[in-house]
PDB file of C-alpha atoms and ligand atoms in Angstrom:
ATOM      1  CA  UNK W1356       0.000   0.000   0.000  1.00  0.00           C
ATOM      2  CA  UNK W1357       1.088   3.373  -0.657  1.00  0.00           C
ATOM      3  CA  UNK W1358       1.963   5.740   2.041  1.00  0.00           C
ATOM      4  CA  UNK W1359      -1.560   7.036   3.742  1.00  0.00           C
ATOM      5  CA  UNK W1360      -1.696   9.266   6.220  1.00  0.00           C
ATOM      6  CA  UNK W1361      -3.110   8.535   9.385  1.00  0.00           C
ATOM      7  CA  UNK W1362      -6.305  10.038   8.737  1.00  0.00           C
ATOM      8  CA  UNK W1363      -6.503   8.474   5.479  1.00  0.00           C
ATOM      9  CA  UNK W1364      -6.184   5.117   7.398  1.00  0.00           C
ATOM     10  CA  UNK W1365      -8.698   6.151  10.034  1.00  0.00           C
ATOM     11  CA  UNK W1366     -11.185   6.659   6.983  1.00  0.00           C
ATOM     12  CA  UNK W1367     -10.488   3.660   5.202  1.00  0.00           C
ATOM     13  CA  UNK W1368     -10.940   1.359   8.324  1.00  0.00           C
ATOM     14  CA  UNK W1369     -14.074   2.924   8.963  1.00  0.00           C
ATOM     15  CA  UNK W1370     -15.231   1.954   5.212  1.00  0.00           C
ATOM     16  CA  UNK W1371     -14.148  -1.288   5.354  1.00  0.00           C
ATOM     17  CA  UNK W1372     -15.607  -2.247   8.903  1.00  0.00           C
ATOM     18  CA  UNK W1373     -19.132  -0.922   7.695  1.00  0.00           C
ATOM     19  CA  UNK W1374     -18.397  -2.641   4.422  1.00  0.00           C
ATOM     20  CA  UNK W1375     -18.587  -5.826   5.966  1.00  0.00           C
ATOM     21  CA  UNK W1376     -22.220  -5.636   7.499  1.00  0.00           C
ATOM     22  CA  UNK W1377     -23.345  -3.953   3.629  1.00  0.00           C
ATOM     23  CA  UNK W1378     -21.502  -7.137   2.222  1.00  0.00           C
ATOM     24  CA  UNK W1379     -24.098  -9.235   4.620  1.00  0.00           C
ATOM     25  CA  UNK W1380     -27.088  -7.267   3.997  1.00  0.00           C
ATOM     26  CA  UNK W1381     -26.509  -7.606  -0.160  1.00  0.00           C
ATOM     27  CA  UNK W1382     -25.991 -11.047  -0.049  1.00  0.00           C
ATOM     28  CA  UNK W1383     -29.541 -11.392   1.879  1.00  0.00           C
ATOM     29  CA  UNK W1384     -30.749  -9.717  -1.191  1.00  0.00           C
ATOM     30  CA  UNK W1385     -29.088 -11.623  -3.472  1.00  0.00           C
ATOM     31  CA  UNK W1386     -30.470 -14.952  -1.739  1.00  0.00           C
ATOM     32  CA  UNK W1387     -34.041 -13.313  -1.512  1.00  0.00           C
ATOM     33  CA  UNK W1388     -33.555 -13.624   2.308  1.00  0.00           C
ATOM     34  CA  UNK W1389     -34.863  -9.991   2.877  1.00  0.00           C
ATOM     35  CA  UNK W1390     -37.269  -8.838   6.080  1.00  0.00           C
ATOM     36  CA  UNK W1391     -41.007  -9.316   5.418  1.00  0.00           C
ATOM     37  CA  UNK W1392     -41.706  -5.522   5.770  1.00  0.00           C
ATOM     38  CA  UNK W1393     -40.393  -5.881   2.040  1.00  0.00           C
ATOM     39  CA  UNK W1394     -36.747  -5.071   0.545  1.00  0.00           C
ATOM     40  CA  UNK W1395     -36.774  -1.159   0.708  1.00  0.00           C
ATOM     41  CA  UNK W1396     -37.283  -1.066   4.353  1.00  0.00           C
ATOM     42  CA  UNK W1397     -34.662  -3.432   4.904  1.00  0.00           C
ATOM     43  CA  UNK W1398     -32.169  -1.505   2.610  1.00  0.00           C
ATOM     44  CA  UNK W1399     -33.117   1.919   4.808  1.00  0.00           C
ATOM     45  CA  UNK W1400     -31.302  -0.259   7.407  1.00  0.00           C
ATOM     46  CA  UNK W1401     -28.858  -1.616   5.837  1.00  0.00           C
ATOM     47  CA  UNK W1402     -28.352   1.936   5.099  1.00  0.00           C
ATOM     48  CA  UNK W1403     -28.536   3.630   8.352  1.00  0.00           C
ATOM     49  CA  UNK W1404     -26.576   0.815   9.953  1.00  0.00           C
ATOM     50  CA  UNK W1405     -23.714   1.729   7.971  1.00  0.00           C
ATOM     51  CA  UNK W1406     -23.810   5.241   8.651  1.00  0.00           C
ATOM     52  CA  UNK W1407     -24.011   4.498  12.661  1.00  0.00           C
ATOM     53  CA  UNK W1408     -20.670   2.337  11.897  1.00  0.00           C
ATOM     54  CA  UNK W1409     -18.964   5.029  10.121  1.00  0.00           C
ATOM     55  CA  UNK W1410     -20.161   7.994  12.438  1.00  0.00           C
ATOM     56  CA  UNK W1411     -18.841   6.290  15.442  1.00  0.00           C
ATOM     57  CA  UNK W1412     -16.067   5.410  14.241  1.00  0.00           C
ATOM     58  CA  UNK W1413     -14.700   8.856  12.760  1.00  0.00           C
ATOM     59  CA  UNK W1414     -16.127  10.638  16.395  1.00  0.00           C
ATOM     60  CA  UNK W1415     -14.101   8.492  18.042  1.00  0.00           C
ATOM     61  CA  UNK W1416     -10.679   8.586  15.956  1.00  0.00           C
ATOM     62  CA  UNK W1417     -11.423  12.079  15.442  1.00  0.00           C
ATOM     63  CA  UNK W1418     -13.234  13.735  18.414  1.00  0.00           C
ATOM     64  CA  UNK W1419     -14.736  17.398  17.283  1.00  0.00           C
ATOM     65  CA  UNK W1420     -14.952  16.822  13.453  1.00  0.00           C
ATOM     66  CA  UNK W1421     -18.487  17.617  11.762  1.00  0.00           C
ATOM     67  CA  UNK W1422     -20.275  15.520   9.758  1.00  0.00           C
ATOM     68  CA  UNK W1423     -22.930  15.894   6.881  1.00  0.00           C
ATOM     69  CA  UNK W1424     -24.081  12.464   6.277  1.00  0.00           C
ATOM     70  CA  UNK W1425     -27.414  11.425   4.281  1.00  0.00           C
ATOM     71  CA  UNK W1426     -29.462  10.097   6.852  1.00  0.00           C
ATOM     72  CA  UNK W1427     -28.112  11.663  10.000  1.00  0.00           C
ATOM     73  CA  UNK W1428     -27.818  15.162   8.211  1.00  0.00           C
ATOM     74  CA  UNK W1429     -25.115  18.155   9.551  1.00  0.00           C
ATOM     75  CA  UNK W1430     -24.113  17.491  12.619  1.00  0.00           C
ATOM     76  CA  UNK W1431     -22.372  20.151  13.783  1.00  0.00           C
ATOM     77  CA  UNK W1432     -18.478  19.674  15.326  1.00  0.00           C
ATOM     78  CA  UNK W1433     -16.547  21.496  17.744  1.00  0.00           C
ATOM     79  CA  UNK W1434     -13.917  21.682  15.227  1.00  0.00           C
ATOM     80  CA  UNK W1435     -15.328  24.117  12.852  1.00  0.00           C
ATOM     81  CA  UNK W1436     -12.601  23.490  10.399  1.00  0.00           C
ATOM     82  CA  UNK W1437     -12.962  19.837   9.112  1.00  0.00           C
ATOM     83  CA  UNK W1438     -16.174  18.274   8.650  1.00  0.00           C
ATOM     84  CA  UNK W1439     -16.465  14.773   7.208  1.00  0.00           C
ATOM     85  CA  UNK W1440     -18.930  14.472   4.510  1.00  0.00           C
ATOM     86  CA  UNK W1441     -20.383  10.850   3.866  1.00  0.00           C
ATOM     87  CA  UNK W1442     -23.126   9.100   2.027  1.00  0.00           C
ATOM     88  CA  UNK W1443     -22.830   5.549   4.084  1.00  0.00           C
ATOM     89  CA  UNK W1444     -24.871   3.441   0.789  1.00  0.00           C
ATOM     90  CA  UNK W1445     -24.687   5.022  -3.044  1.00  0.00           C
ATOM     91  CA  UNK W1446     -26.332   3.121  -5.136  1.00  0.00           C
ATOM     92  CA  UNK W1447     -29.340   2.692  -2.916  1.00  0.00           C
ATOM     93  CA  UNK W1448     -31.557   1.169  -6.392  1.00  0.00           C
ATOM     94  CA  UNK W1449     -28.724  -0.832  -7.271  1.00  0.00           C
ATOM     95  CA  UNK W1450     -28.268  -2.339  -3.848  1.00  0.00           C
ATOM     96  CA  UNK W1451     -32.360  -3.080  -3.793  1.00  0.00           C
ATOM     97  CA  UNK W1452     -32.127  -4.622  -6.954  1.00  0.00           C
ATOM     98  CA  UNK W1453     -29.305  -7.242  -5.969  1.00  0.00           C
ATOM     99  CA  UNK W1454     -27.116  -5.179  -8.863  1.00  0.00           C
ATOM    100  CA  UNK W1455     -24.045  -5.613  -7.253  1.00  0.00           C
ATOM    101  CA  UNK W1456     -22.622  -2.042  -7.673  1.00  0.00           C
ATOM    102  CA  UNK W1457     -22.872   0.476  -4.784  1.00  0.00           C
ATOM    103  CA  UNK W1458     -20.431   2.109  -2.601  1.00  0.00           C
ATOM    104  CA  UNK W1459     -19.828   3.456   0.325  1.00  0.00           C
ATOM    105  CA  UNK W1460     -18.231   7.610   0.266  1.00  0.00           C
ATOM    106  CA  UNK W1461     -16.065   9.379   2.563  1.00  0.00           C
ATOM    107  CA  UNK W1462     -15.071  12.345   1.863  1.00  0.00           C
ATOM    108  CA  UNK W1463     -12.881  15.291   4.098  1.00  0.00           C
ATOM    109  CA  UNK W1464     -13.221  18.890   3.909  1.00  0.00           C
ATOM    110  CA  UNK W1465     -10.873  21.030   5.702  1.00  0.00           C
ATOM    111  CA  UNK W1466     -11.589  24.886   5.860  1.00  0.00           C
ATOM    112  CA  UNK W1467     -13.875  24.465   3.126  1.00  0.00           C
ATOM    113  CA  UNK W1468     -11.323  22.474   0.736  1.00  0.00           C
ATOM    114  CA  UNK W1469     -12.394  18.853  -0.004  1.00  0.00           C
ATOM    115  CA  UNK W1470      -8.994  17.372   0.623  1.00  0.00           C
ATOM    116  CA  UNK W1471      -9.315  13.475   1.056  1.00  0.00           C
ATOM    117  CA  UNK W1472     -11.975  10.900  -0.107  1.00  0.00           C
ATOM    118  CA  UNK W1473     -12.467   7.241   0.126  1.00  0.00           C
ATOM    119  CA  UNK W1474     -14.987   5.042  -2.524  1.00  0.00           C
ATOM    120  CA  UNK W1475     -15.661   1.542  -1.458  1.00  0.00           C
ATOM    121  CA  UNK W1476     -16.742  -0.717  -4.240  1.00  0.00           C
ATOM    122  CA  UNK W1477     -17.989  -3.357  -1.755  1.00  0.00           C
ATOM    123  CA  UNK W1478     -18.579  -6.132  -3.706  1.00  0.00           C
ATOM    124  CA  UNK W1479     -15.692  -5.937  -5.672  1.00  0.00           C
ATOM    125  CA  UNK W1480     -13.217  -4.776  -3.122  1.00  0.00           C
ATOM    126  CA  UNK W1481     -12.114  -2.020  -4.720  1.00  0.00           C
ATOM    127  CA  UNK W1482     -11.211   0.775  -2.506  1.00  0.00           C
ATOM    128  CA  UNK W1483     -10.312   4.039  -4.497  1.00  0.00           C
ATOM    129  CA  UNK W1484      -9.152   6.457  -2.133  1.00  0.00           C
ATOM    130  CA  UNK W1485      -6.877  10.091  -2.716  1.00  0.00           C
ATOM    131  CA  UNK W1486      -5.589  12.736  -0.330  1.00  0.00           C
ATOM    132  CA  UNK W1487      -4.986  16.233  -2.070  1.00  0.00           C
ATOM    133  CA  UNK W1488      -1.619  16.501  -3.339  1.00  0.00           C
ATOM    134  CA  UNK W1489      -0.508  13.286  -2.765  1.00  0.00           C
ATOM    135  CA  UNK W1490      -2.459  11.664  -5.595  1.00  0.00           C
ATOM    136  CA  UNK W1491      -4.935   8.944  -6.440  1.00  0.00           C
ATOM    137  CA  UNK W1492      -5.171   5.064  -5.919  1.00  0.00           C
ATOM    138  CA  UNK W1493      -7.368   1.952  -6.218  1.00  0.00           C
ATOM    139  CA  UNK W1494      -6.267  -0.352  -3.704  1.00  0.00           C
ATOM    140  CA  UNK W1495      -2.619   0.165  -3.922  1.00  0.00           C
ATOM    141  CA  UNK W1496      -1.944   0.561  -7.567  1.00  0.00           C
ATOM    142  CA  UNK W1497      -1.756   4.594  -8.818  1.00  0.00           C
ATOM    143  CA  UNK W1498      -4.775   6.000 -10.595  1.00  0.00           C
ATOM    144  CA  UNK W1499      -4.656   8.425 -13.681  1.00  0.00           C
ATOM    145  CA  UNK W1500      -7.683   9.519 -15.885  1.00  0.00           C
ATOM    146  CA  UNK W1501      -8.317   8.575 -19.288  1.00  0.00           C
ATOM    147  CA  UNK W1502      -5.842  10.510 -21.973  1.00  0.00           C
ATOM    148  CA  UNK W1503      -8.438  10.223 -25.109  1.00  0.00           C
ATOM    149  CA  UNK W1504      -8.812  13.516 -26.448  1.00  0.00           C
ATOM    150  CA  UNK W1505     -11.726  13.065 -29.025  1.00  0.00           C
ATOM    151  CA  UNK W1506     -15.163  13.191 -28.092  1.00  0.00           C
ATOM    152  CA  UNK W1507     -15.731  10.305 -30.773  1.00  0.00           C
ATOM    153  CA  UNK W1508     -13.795   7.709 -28.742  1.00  0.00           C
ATOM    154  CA  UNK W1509     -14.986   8.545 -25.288  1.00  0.00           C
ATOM    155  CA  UNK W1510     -17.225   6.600 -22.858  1.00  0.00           C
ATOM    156  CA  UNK W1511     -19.145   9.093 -20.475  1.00  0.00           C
ATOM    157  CA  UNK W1512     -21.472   8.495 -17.508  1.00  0.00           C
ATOM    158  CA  UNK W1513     -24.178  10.322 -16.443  1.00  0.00           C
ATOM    159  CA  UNK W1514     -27.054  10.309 -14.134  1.00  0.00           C
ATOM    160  CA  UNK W1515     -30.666  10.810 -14.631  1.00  0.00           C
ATOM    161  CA  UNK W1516     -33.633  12.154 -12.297  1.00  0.00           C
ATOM    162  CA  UNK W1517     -35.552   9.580 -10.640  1.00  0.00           C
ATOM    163  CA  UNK W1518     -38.834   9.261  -8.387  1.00  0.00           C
ATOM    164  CA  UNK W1519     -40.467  12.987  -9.238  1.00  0.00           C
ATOM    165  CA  UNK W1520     -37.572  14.388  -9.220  1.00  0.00           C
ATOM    166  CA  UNK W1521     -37.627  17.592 -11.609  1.00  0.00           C
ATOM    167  CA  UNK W1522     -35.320  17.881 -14.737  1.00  0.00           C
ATOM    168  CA  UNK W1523     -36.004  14.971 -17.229  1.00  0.00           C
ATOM    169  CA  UNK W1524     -36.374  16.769 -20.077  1.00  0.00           C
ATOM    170  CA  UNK W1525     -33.086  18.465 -19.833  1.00  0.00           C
ATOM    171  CA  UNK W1526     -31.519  15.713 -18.411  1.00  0.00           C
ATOM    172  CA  UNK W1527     -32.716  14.072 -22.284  1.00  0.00           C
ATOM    173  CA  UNK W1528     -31.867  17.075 -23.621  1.00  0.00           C
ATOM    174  CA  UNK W1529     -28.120  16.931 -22.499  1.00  0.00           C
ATOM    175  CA  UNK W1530     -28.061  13.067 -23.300  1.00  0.00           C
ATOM    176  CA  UNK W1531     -29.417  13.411 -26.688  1.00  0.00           C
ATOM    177  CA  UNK W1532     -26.124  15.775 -27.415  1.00  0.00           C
ATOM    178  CA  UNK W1533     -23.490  13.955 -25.914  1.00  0.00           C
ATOM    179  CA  UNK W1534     -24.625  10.439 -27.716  1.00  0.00           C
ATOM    180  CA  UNK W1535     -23.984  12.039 -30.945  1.00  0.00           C
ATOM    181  CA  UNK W1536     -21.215  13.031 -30.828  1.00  0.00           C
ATOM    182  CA  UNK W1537     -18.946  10.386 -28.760  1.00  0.00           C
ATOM    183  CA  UNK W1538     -18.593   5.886 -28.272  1.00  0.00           C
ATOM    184  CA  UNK W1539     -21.553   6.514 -25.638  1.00  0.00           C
ATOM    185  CA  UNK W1540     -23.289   6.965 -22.388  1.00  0.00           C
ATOM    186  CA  UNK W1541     -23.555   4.381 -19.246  1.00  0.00           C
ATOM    187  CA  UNK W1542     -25.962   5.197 -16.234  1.00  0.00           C
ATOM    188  CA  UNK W1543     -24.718   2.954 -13.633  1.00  0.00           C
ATOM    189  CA  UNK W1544     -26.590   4.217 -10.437  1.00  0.00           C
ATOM    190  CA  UNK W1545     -23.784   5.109  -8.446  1.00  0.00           C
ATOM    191  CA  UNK W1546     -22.485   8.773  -8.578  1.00  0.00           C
ATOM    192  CA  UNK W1547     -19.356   8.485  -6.359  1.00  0.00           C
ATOM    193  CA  UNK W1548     -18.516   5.469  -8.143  1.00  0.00           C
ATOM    194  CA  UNK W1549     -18.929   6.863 -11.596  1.00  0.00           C
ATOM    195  CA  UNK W1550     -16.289  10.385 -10.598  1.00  0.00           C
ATOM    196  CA  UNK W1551     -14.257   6.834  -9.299  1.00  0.00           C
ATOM    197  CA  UNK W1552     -14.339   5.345 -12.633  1.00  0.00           C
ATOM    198  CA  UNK W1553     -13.257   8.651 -14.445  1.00  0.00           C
ATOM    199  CA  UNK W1554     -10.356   8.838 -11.952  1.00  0.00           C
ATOM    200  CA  UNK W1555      -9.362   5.431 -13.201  1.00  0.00           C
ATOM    201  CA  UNK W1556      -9.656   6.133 -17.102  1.00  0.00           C
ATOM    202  CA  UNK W1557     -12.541   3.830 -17.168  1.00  0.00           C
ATOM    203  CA  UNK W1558     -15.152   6.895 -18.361  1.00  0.00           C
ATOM    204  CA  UNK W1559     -13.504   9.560 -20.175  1.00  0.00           C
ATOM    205  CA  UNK W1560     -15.711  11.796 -17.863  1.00  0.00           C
ATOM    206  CA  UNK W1561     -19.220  11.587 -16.338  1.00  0.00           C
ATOM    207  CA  UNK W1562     -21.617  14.786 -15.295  1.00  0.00           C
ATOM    208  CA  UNK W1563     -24.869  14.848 -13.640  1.00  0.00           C
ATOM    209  CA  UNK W1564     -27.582  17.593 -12.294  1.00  0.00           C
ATOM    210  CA  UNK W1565     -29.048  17.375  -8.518  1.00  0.00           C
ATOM    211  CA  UNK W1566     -26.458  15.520  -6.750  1.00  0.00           C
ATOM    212  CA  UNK W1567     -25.503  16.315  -3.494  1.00  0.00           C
ATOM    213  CA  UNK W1568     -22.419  16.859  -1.040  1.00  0.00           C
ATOM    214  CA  UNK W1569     -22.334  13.242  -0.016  1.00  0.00           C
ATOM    215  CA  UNK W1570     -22.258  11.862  -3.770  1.00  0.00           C
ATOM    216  CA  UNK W1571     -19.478  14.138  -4.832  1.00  0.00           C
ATOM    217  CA  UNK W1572     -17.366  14.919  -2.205  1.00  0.00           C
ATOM    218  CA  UNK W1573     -14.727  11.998  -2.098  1.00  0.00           C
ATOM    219  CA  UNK W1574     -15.196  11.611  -6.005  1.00  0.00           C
ATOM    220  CA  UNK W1575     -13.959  14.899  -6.851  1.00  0.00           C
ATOM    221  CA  UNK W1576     -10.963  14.651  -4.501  1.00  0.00           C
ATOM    222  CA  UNK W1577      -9.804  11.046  -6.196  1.00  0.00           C
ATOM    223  CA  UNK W1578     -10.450  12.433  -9.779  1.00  0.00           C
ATOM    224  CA  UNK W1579      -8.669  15.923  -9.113  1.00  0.00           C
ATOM    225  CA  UNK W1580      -5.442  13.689  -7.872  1.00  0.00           C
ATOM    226  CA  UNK W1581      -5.555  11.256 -10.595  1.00  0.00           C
ATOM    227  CA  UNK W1582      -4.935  14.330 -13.068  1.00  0.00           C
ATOM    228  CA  UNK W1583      -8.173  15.334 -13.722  1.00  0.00           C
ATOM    229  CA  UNK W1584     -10.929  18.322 -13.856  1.00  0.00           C
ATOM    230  CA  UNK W1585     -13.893  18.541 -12.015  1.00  0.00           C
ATOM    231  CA  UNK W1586     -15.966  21.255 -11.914  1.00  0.00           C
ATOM    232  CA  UNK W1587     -19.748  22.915 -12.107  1.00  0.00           C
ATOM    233  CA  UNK W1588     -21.646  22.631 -15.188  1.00  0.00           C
ATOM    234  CA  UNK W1589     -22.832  26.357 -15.358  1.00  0.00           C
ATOM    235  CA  UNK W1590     -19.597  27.308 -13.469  1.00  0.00           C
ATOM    236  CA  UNK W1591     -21.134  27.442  -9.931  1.00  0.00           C
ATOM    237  CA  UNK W1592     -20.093  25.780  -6.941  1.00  0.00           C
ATOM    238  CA  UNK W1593     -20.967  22.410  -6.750  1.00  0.00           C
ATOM    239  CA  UNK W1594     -20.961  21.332  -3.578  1.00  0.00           C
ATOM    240  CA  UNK W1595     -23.649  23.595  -3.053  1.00  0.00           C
ATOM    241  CA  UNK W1596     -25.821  22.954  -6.779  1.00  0.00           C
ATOM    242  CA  UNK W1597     -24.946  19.626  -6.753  1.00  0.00           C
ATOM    243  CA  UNK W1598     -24.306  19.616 -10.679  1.00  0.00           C
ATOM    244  CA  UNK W1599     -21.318  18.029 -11.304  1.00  0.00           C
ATOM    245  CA  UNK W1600     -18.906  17.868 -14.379  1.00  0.00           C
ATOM    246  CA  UNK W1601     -15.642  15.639 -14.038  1.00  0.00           C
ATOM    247  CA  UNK W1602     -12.852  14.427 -16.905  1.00  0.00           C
ATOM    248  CA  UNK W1603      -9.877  14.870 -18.527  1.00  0.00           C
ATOM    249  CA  UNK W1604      -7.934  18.053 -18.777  1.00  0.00           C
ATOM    250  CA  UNK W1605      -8.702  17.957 -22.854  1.00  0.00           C
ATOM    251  CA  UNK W1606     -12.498  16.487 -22.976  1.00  0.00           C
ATOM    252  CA  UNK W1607     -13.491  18.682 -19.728  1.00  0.00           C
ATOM    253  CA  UNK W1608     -14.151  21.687 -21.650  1.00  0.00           C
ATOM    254  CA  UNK W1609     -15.806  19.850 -24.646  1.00  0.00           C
ATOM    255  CA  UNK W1610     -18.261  17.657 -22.449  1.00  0.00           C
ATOM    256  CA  UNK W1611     -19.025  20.723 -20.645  1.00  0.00           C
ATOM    257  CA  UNK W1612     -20.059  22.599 -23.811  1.00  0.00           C
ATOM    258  CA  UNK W1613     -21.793  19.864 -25.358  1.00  0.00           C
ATOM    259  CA  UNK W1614     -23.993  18.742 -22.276  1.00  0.00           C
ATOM    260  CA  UNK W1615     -24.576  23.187 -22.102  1.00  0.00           C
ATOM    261  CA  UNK W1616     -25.744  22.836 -25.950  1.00  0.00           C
ATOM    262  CA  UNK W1617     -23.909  25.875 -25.913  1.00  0.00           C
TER     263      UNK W1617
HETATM  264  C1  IPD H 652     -27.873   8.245  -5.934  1.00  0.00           C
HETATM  265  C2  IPD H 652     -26.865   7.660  -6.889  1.00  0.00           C
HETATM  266  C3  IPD H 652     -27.336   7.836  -8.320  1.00  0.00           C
HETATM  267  C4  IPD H 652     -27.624   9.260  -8.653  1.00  0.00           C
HETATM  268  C5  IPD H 652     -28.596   9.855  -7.652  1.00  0.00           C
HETATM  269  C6  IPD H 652     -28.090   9.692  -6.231  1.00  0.00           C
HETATM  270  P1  IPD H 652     -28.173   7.103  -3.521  1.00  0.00           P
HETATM  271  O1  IPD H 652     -27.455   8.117  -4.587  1.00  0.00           O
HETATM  272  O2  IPD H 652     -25.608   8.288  -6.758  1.00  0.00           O
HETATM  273  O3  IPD H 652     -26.381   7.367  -9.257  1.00  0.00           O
HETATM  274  O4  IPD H 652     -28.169   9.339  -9.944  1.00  0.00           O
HETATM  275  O5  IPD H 652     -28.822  11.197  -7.956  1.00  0.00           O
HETATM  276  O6  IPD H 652     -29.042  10.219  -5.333  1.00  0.00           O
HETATM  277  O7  IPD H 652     -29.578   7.608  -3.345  1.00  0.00           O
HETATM  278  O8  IPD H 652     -28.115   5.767  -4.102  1.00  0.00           O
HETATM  279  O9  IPD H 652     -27.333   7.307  -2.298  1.00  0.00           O
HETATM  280 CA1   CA H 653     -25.838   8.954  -2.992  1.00  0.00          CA
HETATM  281 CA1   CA H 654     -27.123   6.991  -0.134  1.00  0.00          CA
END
C-alpha cells in the first residue's frame, strides 16, 4: 500500500468495517432472504446501519470533526474546520435490486477544501481512495484519468432524475447531445462510483444535475489527484448545486459545452 496518512487510514478502516455488514445485507438480497416488511425497508437499514458504523467510528478517531451524512444530516463539530462528509450506501436502487454495484463515500473537507476521499466498491473490493496533493489510488496501484482527447472515442457516464424528481427533459436534452457526438453513455446508479471510474480512465468523464455533497465529495478529490478536472456545469459551486462535471484536462471543456448545448 502506498503511504496514507493517518487520517486516510482512520477513513479507510471505517469503510471497510461498515463494508462488511453492507456485504451481509446484499448477499440477503441476493439470496431473496430480505425482512417481510419488504426489501426497501430493509435496505433503509442496511443503510442507516452503515452510517451508525462510520459515524462512530470517525467521532471516536477524530473527536470534534463535523459531519454531513445522508441520513443523519449536519451534525455540527466542535472543530469548525474539518467536517467529514459521507453518504454511508450510493447506489441505494442498485443495492435493492441485488445489482451488485454500490459504494460506500467518505469524503474530508478542511476549511472548506475537499482534501481526502475514500470510494468503497464493496462487492468488488475495490477501494479508491486520494488525499490532495498526494495523488490517487485503487487499492494500492496509482490512478490516472483517461488521456483520449476526441469526443468520438470517449465513454461518459451520467445520471438521470428519478422518483419525481424535476429535470427529465433536460436531463434528455443533455443526453441526446453527448450520444452524438462520442462511443456513448452508461448510467450505472452510483455517482461516487462513476467520478471513481473517471479517476481510473474507465469513463472519459461523467456529469450529472441534482447531486448532493455526499455523492461528490470523495469523487472529486480522487479524480482531481488522478490528473483530472472537475468542476460545475454552469460554473457554480458544486458542492452547493450539486451539478457536477468531471474528466480529462482535454475532454473537460468539450463535455461541458456539449452537455450546455452551448
Ligand atoms: C444516488 C446515486 C445515483 C444518482 C442519484 C443519487 P443514492 O445516490 O448516486 O447514481 O443518480 O442522484 O441520489 O440515493 O443511491 O445514495
Ligand atoms: Ca448517494
Ligand atoms: Ca445513499
Amino acid at each position: 500500500m502506498p503511504q496514507a496518512s493517518a487520517t486516510m487510514n482512520v477513513m479507510i478502516a471505517a469503510a471497510r468495517k461498515a463494508a462488511r455488514a453492507l456485504a451481509r445485507d446484499f448477499g440477503e438480497i441476493e439470496n431473496l432472504q430480505v425482512s417481510r416488511k419488504g426489501p426497501s425497508d430493509f435496505v433503509t437499514s442496511a443503510d442507516i446501519k452503515a452510517e451508525k458504523t462510520i459515524f462512530e467510528d470517525l467521532s471516536k478517531a477524530r473527536p470534534g470533526y463535523g459531519f454531513v451524512m445522508e441520513e443523519r444530516g449536519v451534525v455540527e463539530g466542535t472543530d469548525k474546520t474539518n467536517r467529514w462528509i459521507v453518504d454511508p450506501l450510493d447506489g441505494t436502487t442498485n443495492f435493492l435490486h441485488a445489482i451488485p454495484h454500490f459504494a460506500i463515500s467518505i469524503g474530508l473537507e478542511r476549511e472548506g477544501v475537499l482534501v481526502a476521499g475514500v470510494v468503497y466498491n464493496v462487492v468488488r473490493d475495490e477501494l479508491f481512495w486520494a488525499e490532495k496533493g498526494a495523488g490517487a489510488y485503487l487499492n494500492d496501484r496509482r490512478l490516472r484519468v483517461a488521456g483520449r482527447s476526441d469526443m468520438r472515442d470517449a465513454l461518459f457516464a451520467t445520471g438521470t432524475p428519478f422518483n419525481g424528481k424535476p429535470g427529465h427533459a433536460k436531463a434528455l436534452g443533455e443526453i441526446e447531445r453527448v450520444i452524438a457526438k462520442t462511443a456513448g453513455i452508461r448510467r450505472f446508479g452510483s455517482a461516487a462510483l462513476d467520478l471513481a471510474y473517471v479517476a481510473a480512465g474507465r469513463f472519459d468523464g461523467f456529469w450529472e444535475r441534482g447531486l448532493n455533497a455526499w455523492d461528490i465529495a470523495a469523487g472529486a478529490v480522487i479524480v482531481r489527484e488522478a490528473g483530472g478536472v472537475v468542476t460545475e456545469i454552469d460554473g457554480d459551486d458544486f458542492m452547493k448545486t450539486g451539478a457536477v462535471l468531471a474528466s480529462n484536462q482535454a475532454l473537460a471543456p468539450q463535455l461541458q459545452q456539449t452537455v450546455r448545448g452551448s
